[in-house]
Coordinates of C-alpha atoms and ligand atoms in Angstrom, one line a residue:
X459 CA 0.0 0.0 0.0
X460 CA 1.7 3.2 -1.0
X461 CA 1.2 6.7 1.2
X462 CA 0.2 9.9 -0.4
X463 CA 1.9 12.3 1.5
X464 CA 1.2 16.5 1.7
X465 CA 3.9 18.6 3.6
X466 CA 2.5 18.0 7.2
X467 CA 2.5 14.3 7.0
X468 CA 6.2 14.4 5.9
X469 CA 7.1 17.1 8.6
X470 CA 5.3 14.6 11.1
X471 CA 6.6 11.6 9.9
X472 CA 10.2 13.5 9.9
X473 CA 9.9 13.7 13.8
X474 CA 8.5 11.0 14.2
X475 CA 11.8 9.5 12.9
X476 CA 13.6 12.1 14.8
X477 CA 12.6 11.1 18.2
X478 CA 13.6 7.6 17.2
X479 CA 16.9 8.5 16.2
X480 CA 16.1 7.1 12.4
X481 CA 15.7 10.6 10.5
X482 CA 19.6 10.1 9.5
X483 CA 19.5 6.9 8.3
X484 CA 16.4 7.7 6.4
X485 CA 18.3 10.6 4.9
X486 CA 20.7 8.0 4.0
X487 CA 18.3 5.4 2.3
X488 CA 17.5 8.8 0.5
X489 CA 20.0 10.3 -0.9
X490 CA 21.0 6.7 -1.7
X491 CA 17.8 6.1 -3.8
X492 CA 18.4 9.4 -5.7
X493 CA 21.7 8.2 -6.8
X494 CA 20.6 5.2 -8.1
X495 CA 17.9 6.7 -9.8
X496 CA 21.0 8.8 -11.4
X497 CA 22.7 5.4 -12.0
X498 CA 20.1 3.4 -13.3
X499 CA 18.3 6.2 -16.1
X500 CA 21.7 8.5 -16.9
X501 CA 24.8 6.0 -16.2
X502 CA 27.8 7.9 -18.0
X503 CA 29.1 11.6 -17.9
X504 CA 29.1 14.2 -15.5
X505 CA 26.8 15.0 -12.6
X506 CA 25.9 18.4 -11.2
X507 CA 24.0 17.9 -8.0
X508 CA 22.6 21.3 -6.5
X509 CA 22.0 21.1 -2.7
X510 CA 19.7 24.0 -0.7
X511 CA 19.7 24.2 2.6
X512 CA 17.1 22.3 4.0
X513 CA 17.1 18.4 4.1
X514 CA 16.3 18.1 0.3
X515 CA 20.2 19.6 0.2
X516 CA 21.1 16.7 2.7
X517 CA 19.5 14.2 0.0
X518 CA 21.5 15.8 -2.4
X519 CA 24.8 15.5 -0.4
X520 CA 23.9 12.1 0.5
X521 CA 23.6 11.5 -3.4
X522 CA 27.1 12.7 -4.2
X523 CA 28.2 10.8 -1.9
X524 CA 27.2 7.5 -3.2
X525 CA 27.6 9.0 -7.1
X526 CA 31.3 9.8 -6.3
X527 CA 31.9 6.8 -4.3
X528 CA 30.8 5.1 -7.6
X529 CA 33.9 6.7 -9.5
X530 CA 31.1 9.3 -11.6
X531 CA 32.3 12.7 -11.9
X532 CA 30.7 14.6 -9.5
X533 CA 30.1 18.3 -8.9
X534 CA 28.7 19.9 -6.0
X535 CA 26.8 23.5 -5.9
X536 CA 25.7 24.4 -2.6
X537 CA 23.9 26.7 -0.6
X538 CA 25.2 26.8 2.9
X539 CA 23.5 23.9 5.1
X540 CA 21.1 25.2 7.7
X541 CA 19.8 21.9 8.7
X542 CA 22.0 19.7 11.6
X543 CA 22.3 16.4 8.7
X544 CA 22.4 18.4 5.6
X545 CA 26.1 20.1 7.8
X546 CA 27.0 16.6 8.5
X547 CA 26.6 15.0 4.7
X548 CA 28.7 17.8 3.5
X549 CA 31.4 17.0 6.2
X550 CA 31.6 13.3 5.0
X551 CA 31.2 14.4 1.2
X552 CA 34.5 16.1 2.0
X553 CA 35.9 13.3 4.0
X554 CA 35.8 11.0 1.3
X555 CA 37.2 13.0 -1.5
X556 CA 34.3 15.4 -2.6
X557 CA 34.6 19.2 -3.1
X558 CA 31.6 21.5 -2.5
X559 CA 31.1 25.0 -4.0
X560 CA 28.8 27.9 -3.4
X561 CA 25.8 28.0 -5.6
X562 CA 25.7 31.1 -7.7
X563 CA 24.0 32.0 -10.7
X564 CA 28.2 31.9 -12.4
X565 CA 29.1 29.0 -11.1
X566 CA 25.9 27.2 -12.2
X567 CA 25.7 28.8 -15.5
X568 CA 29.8 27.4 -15.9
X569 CA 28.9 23.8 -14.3
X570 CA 25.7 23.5 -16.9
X571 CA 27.7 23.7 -19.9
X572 CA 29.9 21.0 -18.3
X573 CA 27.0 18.8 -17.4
X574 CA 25.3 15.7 -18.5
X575 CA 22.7 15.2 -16.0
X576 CA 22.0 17.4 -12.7
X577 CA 20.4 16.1 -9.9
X578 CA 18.0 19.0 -8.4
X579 CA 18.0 18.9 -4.3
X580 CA 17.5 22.1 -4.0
X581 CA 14.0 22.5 -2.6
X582 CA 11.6 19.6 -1.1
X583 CA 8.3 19.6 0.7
X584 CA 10.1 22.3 3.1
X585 CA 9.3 25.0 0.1
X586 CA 7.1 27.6 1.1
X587 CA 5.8 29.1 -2.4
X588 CA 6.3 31.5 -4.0
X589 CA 9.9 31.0 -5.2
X590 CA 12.3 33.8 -3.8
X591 CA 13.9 35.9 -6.7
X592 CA 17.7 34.2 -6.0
X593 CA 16.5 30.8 -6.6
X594 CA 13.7 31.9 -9.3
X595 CA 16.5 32.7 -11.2
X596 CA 18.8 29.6 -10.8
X597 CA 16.0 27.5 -11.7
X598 CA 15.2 29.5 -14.6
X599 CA 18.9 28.9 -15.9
X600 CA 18.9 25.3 -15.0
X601 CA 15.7 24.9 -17.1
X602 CA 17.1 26.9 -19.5
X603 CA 20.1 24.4 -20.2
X604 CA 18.4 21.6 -21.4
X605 CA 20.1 18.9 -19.3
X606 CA 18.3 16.3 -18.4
X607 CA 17.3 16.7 -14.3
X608 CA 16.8 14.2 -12.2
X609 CA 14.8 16.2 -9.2
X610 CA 14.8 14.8 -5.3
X611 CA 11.3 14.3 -4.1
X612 CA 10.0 16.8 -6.1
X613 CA 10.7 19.0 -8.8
X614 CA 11.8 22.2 -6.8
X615 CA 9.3 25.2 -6.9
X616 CA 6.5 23.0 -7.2
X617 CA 4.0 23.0 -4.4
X618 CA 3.9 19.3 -2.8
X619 CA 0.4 19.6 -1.9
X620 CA -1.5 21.1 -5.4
X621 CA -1.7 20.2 -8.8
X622 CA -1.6 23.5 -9.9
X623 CA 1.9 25.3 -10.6
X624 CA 3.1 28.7 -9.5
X625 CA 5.9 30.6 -11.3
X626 CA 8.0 28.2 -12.9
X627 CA 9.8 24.8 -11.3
X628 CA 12.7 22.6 -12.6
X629 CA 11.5 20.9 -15.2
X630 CA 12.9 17.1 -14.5
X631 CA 13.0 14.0 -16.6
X632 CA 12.9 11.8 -13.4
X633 CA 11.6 12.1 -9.7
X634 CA 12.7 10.0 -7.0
X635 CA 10.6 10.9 -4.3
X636 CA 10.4 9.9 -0.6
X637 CA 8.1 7.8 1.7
X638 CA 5.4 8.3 -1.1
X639 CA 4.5 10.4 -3.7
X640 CA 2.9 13.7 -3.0
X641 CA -0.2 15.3 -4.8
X642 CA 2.0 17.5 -7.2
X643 CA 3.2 14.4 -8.5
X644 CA 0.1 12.7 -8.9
X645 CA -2.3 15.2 -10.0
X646 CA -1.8 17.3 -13.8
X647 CA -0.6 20.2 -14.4
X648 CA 1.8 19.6 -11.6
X649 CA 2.8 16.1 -12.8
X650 CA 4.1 17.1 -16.0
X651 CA 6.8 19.0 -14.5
X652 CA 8.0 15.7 -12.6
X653 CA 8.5 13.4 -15.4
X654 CA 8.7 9.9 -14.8
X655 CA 8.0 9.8 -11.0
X656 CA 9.8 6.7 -8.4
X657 CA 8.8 5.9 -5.7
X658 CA 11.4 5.3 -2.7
X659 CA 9.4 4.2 0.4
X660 CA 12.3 4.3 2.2
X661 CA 12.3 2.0 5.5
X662 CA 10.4 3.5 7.8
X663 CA 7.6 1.4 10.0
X664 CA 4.4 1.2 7.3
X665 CA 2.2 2.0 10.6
X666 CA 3.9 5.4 11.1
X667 CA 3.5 6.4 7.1
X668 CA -0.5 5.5 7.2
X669 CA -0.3 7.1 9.9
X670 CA 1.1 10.2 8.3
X671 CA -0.4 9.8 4.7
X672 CA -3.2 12.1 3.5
X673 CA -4.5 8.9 0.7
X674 CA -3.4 5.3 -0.1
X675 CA -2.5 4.4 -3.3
X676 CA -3.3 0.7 -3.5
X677 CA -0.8 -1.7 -5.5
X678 CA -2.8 -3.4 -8.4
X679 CA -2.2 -6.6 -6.3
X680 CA -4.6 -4.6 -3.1
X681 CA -7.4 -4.4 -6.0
X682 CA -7.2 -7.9 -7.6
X683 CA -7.6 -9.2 -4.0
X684 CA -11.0 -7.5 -3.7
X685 CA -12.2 -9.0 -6.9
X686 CA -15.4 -11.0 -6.3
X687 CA -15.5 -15.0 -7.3
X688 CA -18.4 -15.9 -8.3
X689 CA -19.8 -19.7 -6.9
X690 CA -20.2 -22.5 -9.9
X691 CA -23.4 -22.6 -9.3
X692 CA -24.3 -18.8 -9.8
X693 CA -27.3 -17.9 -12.2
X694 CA -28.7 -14.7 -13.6
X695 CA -30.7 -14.3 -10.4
X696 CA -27.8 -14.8 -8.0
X697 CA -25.1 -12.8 -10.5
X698 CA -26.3 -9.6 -10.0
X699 CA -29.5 -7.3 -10.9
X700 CA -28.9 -4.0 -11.7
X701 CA -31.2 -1.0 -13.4
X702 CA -30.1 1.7 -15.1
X703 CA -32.7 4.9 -14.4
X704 CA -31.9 7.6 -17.2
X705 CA -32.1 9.2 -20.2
X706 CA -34.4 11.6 -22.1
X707 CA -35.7 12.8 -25.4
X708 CA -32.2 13.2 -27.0
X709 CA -30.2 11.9 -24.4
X710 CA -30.7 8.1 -25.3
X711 CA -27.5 6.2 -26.0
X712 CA -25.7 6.9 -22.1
X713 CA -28.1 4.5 -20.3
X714 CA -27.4 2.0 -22.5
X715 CA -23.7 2.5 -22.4
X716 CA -24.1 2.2 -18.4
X717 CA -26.3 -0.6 -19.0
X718 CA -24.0 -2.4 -21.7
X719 CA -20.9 -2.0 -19.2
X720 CA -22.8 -3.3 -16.2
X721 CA -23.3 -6.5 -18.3
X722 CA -19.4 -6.8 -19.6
X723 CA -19.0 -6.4 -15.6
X724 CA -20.6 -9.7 -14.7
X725 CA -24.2 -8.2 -14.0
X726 CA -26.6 -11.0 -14.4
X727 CA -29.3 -9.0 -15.2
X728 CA -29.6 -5.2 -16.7
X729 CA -32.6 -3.3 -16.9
X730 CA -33.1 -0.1 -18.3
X731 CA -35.5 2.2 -17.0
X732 CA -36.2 5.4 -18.8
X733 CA -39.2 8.3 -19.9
X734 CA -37.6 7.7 -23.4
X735 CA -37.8 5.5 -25.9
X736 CA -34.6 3.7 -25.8
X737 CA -32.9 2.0 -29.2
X738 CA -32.9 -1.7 -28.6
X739 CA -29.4 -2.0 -29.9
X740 CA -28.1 -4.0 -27.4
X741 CA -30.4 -7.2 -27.3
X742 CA -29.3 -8.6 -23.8
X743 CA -30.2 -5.5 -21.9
X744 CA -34.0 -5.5 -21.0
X745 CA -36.1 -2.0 -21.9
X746 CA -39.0 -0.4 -19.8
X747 CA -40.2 2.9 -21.3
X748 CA -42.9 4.1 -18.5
X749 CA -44.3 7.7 -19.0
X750 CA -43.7 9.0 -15.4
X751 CA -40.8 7.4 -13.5
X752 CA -41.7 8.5 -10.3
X753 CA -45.0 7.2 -10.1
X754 CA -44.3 3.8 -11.3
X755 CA -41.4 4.0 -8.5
X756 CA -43.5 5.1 -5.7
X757 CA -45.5 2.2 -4.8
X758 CA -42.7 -0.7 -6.3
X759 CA -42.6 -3.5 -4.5
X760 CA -39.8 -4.3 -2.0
X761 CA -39.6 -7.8 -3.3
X762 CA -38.9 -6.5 -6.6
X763 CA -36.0 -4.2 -6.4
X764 CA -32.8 -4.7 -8.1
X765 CA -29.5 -5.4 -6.1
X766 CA -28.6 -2.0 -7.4
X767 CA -29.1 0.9 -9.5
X768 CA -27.2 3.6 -11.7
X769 CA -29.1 6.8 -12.0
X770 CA -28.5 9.9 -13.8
X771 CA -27.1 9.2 -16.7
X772 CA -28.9 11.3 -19.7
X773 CA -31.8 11.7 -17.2
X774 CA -32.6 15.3 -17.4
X775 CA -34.5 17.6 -14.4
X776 CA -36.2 14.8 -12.8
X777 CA -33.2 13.3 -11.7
X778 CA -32.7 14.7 -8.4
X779 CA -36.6 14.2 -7.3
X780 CA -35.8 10.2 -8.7
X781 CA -32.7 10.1 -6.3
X782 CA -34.8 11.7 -3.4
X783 CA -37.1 8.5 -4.1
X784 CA -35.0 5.8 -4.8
X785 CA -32.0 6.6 -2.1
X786 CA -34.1 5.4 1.3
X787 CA -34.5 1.7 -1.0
X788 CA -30.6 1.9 0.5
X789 CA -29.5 -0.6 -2.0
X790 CA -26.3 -0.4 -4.0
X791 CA -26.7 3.2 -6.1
X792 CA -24.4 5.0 -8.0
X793 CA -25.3 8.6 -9.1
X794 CA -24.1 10.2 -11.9
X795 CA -24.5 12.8 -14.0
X796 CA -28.0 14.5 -13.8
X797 CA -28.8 12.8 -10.1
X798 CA -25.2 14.9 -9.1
X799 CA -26.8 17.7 -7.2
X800 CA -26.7 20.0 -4.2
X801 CA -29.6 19.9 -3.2
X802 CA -29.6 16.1 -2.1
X803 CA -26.6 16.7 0.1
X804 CA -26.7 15.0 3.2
X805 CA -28.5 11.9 1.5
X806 CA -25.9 9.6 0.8
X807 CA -25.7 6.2 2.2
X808 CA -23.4 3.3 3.3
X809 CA -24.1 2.0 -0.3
X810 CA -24.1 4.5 -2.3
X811 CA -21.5 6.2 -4.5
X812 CA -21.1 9.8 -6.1
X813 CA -19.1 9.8 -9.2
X814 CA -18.6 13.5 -10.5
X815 CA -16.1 14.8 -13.2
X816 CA -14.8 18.1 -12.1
X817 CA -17.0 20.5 -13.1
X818 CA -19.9 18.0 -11.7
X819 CA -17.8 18.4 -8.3
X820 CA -17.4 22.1 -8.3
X821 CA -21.6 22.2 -8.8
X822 CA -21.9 20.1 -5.4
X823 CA -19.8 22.3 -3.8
X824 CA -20.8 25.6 -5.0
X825 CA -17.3 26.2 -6.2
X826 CA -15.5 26.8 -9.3
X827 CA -14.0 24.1 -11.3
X828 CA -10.5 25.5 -10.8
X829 CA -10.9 24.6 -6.9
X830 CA -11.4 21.3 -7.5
X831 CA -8.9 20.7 -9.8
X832 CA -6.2 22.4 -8.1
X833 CA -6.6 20.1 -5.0
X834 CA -8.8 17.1 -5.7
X835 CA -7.7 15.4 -1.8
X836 CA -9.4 18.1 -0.6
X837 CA -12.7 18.3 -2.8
X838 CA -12.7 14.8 -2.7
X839 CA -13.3 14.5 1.2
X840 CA -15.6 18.0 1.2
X841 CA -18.0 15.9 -1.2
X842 CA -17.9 13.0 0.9
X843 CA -18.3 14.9 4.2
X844 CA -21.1 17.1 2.2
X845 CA -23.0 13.8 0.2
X846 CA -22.5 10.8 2.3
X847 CA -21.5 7.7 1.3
X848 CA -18.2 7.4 -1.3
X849 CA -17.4 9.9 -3.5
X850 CA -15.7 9.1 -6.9
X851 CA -14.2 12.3 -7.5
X852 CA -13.2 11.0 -11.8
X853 CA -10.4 12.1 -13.3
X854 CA -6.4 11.0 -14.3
X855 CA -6.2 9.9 -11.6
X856 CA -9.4 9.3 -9.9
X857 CA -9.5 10.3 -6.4
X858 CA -12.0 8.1 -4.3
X859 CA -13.4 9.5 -0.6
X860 CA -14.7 7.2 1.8
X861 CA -15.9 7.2 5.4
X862 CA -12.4 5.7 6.2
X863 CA -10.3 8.2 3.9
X864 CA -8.9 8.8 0.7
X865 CA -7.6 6.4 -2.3
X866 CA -6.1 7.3 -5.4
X867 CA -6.1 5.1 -8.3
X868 CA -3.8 4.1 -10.7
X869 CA -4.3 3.6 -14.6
X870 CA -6.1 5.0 -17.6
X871 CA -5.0 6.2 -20.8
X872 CA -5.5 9.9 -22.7
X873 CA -7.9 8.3 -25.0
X874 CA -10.3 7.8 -21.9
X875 CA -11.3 11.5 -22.5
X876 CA -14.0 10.9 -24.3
X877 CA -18.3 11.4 -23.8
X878 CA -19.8 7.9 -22.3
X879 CA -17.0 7.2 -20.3
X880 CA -18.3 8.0 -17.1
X881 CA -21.7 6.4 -18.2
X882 CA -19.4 3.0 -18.2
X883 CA -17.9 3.7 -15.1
X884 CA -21.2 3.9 -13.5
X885 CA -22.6 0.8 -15.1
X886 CA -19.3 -0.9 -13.8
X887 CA -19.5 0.3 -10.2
X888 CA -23.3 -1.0 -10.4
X889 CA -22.8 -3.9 -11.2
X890 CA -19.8 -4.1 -8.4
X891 CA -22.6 -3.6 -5.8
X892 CA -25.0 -5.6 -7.2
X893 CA -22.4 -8.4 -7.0
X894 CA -22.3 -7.8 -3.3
X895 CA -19.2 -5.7 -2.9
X896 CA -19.2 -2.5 -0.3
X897 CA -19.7 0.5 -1.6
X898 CA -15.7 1.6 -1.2
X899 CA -14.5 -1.6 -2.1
X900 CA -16.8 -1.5 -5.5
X901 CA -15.5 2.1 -5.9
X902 CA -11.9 1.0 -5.7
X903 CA -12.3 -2.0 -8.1
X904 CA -14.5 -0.2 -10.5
X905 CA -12.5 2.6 -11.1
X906 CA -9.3 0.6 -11.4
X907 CA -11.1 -1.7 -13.7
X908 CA -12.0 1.1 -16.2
X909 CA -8.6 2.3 -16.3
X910 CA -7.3 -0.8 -16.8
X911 CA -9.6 -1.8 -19.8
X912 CA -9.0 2.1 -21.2
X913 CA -5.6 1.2 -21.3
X914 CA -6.4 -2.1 -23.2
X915 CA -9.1 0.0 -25.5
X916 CA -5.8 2.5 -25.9
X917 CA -3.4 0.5 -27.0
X918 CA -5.8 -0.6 -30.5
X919 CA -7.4 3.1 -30.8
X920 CA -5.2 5.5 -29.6
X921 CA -7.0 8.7 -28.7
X922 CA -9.7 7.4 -31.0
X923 CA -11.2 5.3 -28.5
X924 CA -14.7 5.4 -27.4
X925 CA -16.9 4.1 -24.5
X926 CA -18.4 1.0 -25.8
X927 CA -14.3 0.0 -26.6
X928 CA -13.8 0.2 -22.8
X929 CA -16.7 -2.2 -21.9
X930 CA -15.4 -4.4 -24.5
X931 CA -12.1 -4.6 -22.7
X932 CA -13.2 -5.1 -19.4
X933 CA -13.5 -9.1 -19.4
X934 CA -9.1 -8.4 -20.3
X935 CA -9.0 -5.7 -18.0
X936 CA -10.4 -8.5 -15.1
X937 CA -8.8 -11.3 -15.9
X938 CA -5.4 -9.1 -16.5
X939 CA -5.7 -8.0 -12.8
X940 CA -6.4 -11.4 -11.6
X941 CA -3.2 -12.0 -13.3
X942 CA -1.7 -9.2 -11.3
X943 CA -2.6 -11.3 -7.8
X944 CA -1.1 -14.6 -8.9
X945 CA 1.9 -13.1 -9.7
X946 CA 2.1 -12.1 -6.3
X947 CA 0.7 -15.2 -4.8
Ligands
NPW2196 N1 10.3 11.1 5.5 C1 10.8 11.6 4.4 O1 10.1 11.6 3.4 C2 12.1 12.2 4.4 C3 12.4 13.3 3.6 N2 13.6 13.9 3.5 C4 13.8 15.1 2.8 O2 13.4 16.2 3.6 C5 12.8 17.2 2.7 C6 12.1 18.3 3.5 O3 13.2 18.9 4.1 P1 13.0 20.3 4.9 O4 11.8 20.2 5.7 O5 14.3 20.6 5.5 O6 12.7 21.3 3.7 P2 13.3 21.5 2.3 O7 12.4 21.0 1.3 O8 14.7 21.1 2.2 O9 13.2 23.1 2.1 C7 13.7 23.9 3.2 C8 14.6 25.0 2.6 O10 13.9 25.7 1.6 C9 14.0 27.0 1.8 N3 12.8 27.7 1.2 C10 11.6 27.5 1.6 N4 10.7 28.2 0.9 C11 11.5 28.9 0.0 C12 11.2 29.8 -1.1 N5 9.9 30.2 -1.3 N6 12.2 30.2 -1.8 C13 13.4 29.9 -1.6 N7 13.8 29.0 -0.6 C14 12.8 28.5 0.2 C15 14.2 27.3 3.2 O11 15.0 28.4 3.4 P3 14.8 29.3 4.7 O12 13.4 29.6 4.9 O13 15.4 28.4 5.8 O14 15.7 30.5 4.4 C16 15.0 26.0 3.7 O15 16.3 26.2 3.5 C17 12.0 16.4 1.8 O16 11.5 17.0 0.7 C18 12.9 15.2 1.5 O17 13.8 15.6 0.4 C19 14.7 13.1 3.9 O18 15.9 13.8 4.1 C20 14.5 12.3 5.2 C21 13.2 11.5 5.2
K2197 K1 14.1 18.9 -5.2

């Protein structure tokens, strides 16, 4: 299970090492990994390592350490060391051979010409934005250059906690980061400054890092185990049965995406339930076109309700009234699109998940879409504190909020930015629950399911690809996951 970590989780999880007399060695295993990470992508020429003064410089020194102890060329720029092991890796830099320099905007501009990688410990999750002029400028020299960077927990200038990006940051190839990775690196337009992110989880107790973590990021090995298995003897009855409530006049194909990916999901029954007259393209999903929803729903029989429901999708202005009915059946319900509304905050249950895009989000919280984006942690557990229930707050990556916390997924593909996609999702996550899993469980799968078969659809239709070419991967996308959990076995 890897941590998600924001600046106060590493600061805590810093003392926490501290008081146990581990934050040097964890410096160590560090500075270690970032030299590897140096080894392994950029193995010949010259390094330029540029140390601040905080710890992120004490990674740095730690780096050169190794790097020179390896017979590479190794050059040092420094700021002085403020911090107690960032003073004491420069001591045994020096012990062992290594020279350090002051870092100026000459010396840098001298050592970049000279250089065939740098390694950027210059700031970490100590950085305080925005950038001070001084280092605005060395950074805008360094990117500048060209070299390829390989930055040390995070590219510096970027702010550890926010995917959005302030001035400008080193621009790196690689990014070893610490304990876990951190929002920037996880969340666009941040990430693209990171370049290919590693994660070193360095050795630390995995109680104290939950602990200190702000999300998990589960391993695809933590999903496949959550996968149901269905008994020989299952039938259509037993498998699953799930409805689909939506569309309208116009709005008639995203029910029956939802209702098409709730089937390639193992449902054993789909039924669509609409105002509209819905296309009978897909002859294994079951049609019933009623002229007023809400009536026929009022007096339904308990005997006769589905295992679960999607509703929303294409559904129009009734949706929220058809939510306000259909929530207190407190089955499995996922609610997308249309049923994605303030004004049933509060209503959520056990079962039930939200699954807005962005702009849905910023509608349930009155906000702008910006503020979502910029911090989806955050907006993911204000809709879950707000809604009830688990919160799929979509996009790459999704960011899931459940009673217990946060999760961030893994997976996807470019392509997946496309209309119908989150009418599959929802037909997936439906069928999840009606199969018997909890709601955050069902979340969790779902969404890594979908990515998984986006990046199946991906690989045969680029950015071409469209919804129905993600249900039609999901039967690889399972059984590829499954695969995932042997492996491990
Ligand atoms: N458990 C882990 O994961 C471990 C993590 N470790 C590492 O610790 C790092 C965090 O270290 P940290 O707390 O010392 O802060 P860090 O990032 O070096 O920055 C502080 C320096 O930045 C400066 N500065 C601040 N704002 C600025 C600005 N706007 N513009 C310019 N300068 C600015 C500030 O200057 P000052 O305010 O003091 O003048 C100070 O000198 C973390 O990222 C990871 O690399 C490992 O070593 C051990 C295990
Ligand atoms: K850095």
């Amino acid at each position: 299970m890897e941590a998600v970590f924001l600046p106060e989780g590493v600061r805590a999880l810093d003392q926490q090492l501290e008081r146990a007399g581990l934050l040097e060695l964890a410096m160590e295993e560090a500075g270690r990994a970032g030299a590897d990470g140096v080894q392994s992508h950029f193995p010949m020429g010259r390094v330029l390592l540029l140390c601040g003064s905080g710890a992120n410089g004490g990674d740095g020194l730690v780096a050169a350490r190794h790097l020179y102890a390896l017979g590479r060329e190794v050059v040092v720029l420094a700021q002085p060391s403020k911090h107690p092991l960032t003073r004491s890796n420069r001591r045994r830099l020096r012990a062992i051979g290594g020279t350090v320099s002051p870092l100026t905007l000459p010396a840098l501009g001298r050592e970049l010409a000279r250089a065939d990688v740098v390694v950027d410990g210059l700031l970490g999750t100590g950085f305080v934005p925005p950038l001070r002029p001084a280092l605005a400028e060395l950074v805008t020299a360094l990117n500048a250059a060209g070299r390829p960077v390989v930055a040390l927990d995070l590219p510096s200038g970027l702010n550890a906690a926010l995917a959005e990006v302030e001035g400008e940051p080193v621009r790196a190839q690689v990014t070893v980061t610490f304990s876990g990775p951190k929002p920037a690196l996880l969340y666009g337009p941040a990430a693209h400054w990171a370049g290919k992110v590693e994660v070193a989880p360095l050795r630390v107790p995995q109680e104290w890092r939950l602990t200190h973590a702000a999300a998990t990021r589960p391993v695809a090995a933590e999903v496949a185990a959550l996968l149901p298995v269905r008994p020989a003897d299952a039938h259509k009855g037993t498998a699953g049965r799930v409805w689909v409530v939506g569309g309208s006049e116009g709005m008639v194909g995203a029910p029956l995406l939802s209702g098409l990916a709730a089937l390639r999901t193992g449902a054993g029954l789909v039924t669509l339930y609409s105002e509209a007259e819905l296309p009978q393209k897909i002859p294994e999903l079951m049609i019933q076109t009623r002229p007023d929803l809400a009536a026929t729903f009022a007096d339904w029989p308990q005997k006769q309700r589905p295992d679960a429901l999607c509703l929303g999708m294409g559904l129009g202005p009734r949706a929220p009234k058809l939510a306000r009915l259909l929530l207190p059946w407190n089955i499995g319900t996922v609610l997308d699109a249309d049923a994605l509304q303030p004004e049933l905050a509060g209503l959520g249950h056990a079962e039930c998940i939200w699954t807005p895009h962005p702009a849905e989000a910023a509608r349930l919280l009155g906000v702008g879409t910006p503020d979502i984006t910029r911090d989806p942690l955050a907006a993911a557990q204000a809709l879950q504190r707000k809604f009830g229930g688990v919160v799929v707050l979509k996009g790459g990556p999704s960011t899931i909020a459940t009673p217990e916390g946060l999760l961030v997924s893994r997976g996807g593909h470019a392509g997946m930015a496309t209309a119908g996609m989150g009418d599959t999702l929802s037909g997936i996550l439906a069928a999840l629950l009606a199969g018997g899993l909890p709601a955050p469980q069902a979340a969790l799968v779902g969404v890594t399911l979908h990515a998984r078969a986006g990046e199946w659809a991906g690989r045969q239709h680029g950015y071409g690809l469209i919804a129905s070419d993600v249900s039609a991967e999901l039967g690889r996308a399972w059984q590829s996951l499954r695969d995932d959990l042997s492996l491990k076995e």
